[in-house]
C-alpha positions as a printed Julia matrix, in Angstrom:
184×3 Matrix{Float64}:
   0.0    0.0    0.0
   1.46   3.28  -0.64
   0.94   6.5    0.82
  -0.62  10.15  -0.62
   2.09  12.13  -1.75
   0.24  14.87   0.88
  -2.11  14.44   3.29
  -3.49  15.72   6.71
  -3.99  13.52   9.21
  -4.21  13.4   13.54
  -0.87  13.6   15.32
   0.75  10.61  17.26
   3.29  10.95  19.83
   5.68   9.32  17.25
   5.3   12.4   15.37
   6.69  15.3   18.31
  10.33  14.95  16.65
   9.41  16.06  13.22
   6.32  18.63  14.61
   9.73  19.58  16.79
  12.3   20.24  14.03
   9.31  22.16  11.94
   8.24  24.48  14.89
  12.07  25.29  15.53
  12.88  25.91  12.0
   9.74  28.15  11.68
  10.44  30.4   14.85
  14.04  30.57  13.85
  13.12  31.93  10.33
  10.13  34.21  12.06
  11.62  35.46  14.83
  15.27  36.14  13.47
  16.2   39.68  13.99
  13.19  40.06  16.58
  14.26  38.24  19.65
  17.69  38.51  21.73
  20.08  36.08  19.97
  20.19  33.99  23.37
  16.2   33.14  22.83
  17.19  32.31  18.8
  19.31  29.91  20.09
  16.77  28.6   22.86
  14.3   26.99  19.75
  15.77  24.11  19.99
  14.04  21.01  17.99
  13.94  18.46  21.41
  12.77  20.84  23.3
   9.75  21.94  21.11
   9.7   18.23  20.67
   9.41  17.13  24.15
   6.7   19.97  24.64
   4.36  18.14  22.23
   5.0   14.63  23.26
   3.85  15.65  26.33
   0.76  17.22  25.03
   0.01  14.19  22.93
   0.23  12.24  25.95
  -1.96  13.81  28.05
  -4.15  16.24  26.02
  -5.95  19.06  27.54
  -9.79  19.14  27.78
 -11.8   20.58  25.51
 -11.09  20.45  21.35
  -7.59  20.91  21.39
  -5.77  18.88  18.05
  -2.38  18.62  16.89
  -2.6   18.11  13.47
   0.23  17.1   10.58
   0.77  17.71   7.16
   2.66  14.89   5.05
   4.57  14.25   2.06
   4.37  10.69   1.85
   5.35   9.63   4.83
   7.17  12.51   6.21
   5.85  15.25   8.12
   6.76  18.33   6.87
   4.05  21.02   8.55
   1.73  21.12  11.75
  -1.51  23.21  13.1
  -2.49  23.07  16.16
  -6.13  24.25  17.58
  -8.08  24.81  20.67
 -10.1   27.1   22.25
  -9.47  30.83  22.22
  -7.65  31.95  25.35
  -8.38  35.55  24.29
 -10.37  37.16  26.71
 -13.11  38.95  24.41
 -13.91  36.21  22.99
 -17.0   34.22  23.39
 -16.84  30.01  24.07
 -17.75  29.95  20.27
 -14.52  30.61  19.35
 -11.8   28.94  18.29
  -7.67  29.51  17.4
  -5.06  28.18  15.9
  -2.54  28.18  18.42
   0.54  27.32  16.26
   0.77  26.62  12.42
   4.28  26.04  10.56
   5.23  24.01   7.48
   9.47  23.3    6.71
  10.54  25.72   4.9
  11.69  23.96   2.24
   7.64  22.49   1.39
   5.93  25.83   1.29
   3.73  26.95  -1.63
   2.62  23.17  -2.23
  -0.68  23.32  -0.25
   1.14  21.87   3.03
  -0.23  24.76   4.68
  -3.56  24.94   3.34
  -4.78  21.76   3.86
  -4.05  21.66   7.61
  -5.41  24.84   8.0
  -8.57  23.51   6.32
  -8.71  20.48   8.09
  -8.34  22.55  11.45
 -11.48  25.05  10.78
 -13.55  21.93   9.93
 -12.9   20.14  13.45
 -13.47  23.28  14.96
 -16.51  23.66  12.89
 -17.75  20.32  13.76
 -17.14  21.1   17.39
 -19.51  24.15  17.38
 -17.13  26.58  16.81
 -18.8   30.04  14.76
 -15.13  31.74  14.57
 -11.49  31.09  14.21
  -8.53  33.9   15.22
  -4.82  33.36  15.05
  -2.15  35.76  16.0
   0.77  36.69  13.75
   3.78  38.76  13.87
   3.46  42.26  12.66
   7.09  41.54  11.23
   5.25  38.05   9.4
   4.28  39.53   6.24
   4.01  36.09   4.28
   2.36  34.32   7.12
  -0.34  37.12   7.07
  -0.75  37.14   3.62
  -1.39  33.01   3.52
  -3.94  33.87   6.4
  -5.5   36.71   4.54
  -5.88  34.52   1.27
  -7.11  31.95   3.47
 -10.49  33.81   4.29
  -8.98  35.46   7.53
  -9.05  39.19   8.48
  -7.71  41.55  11.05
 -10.06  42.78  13.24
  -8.04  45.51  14.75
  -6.44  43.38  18.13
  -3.1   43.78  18.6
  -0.97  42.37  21.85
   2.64  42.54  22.57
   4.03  39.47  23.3
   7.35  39.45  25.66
   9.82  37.38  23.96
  13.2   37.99  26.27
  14.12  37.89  29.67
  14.12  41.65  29.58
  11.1   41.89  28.76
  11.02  42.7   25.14
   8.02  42.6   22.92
   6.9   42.26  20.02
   3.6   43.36  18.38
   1.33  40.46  16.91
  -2.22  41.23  15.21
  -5.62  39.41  15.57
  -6.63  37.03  12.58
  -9.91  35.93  12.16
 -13.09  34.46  10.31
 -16.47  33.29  10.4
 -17.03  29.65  10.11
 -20.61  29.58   9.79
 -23.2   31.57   7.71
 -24.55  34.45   8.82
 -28.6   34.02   8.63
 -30.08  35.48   5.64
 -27.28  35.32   3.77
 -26.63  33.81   0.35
C-alpha cells in the first residue's frame, strides 16, 4: 500500500520529533532579527519536541488537536487548535494556536490543507469563529492567512519574547465559520 504524496492527518506521539524540528525551524526563520540572539538559540528542535510529546500524551480538555501535514510519509508542517484563550472572545470561538510548514515544502498546499482540516474540526465542534495571531514583522504568514479567508479585526498584543522583557507586536486574525442568517 502506498501513501498520498500529501495528506493531513491526527498527530501521534511518534510524530513530536518532526512537529519539533518544523516548529524550531519556523520560529528561527520568524523570529530572526526580533528576539535577543540567546532566545534564537533557545528553539531548539527536542525541546519543542518534548513539549508536544507531552501534550500528545496527556491532552488538555476541551477540542484541542495537533494536526500534521505529510509528504508521503514525512511530516513536513503542523496546526495546532483549541479554544481561544483571548479574553473577548465568546466560548464559540476557536484559534489556531501554532501553524508552521518546513521551509523547504511551502507553496505546495502543506499549509492549506491543515489549516482547512483545522477550521472543519473546529466547525464540527460548534465553533462560529477562528482567530490566530501573527507577527506584525510576518508579512508572508499574514498574507497566507488573509488569502485563506482570515481578516484583522483591529487586536493587537505585545508578546514578551526575552528575559528583559522585550516585545513584540502580533495582530488578531480571524473568520467566520458559519453563515450568517439570511445570507446567500
Amino acid at each position: 500500500m502506498t501513501s498520498a504524496d500529501a495528506s493531513v492527518r491526527s498527530a501521534t506521539v511518534n510524530d513530536a520529533p518532526a512537529v519539533g524540528q518544523t516548529r524550531a525551524l519556523v520560529w528561527q526563520e520568524a523570529y530572526d532579527g526580533i528576539v535577543p540572539p540567546q532566545v534564537h538559540a533557545a528553539f531548539d528542535p527536542q525541546t519543542f519536541a518534548a513539549g508536544w510529546r507531552d501534550s500528545l500524551r496527556t491532552p488538555p480538555e476541551g477540542v484541542h488537536r495537533l494536526l500534521v501535514a505529510c509528504a508521503g510519509d514525512a511530516v513536513i508542517g503542523f496546526v495546532a487548535i483549541g479554544p481561544s484563550r483571548d479574553p473577548d472572545a465568546g466560548q464559540t470561538t476557536g484559534e489556531i494556536t501554532a501553524l508552521g510548514v518546513h521551509p523547504m515544502h511551502r507553496q505546495q498546499g502543506h499549509g492549506s490543507r491543515p489549516v482547512n482540516a483545522a477550521v472543519d474540526i473546529l466547525r464540527e465542534a460548534g465553533a462560529e469563529h477562528v482567530a490566530i495571531w501573527c507577527l506584525v514583522e510576518h508579512e508572508a504568514l499574514r498574507a497566507f492567512l488573509t488569502a485563506s479567508g482570515l481578516t484583522p479585526d483591529g487586536a493587537f498584543r505585545d508578546r514578551v519574547i526575552s528575559p528583559e522583557e522585550d516585545t513584540a507586536r502580533e495582530v488578531r486574525l480571524v473568520a467566520t465559520l458559519v453563515e450568517e442568517p439570511g445570507a446567500d
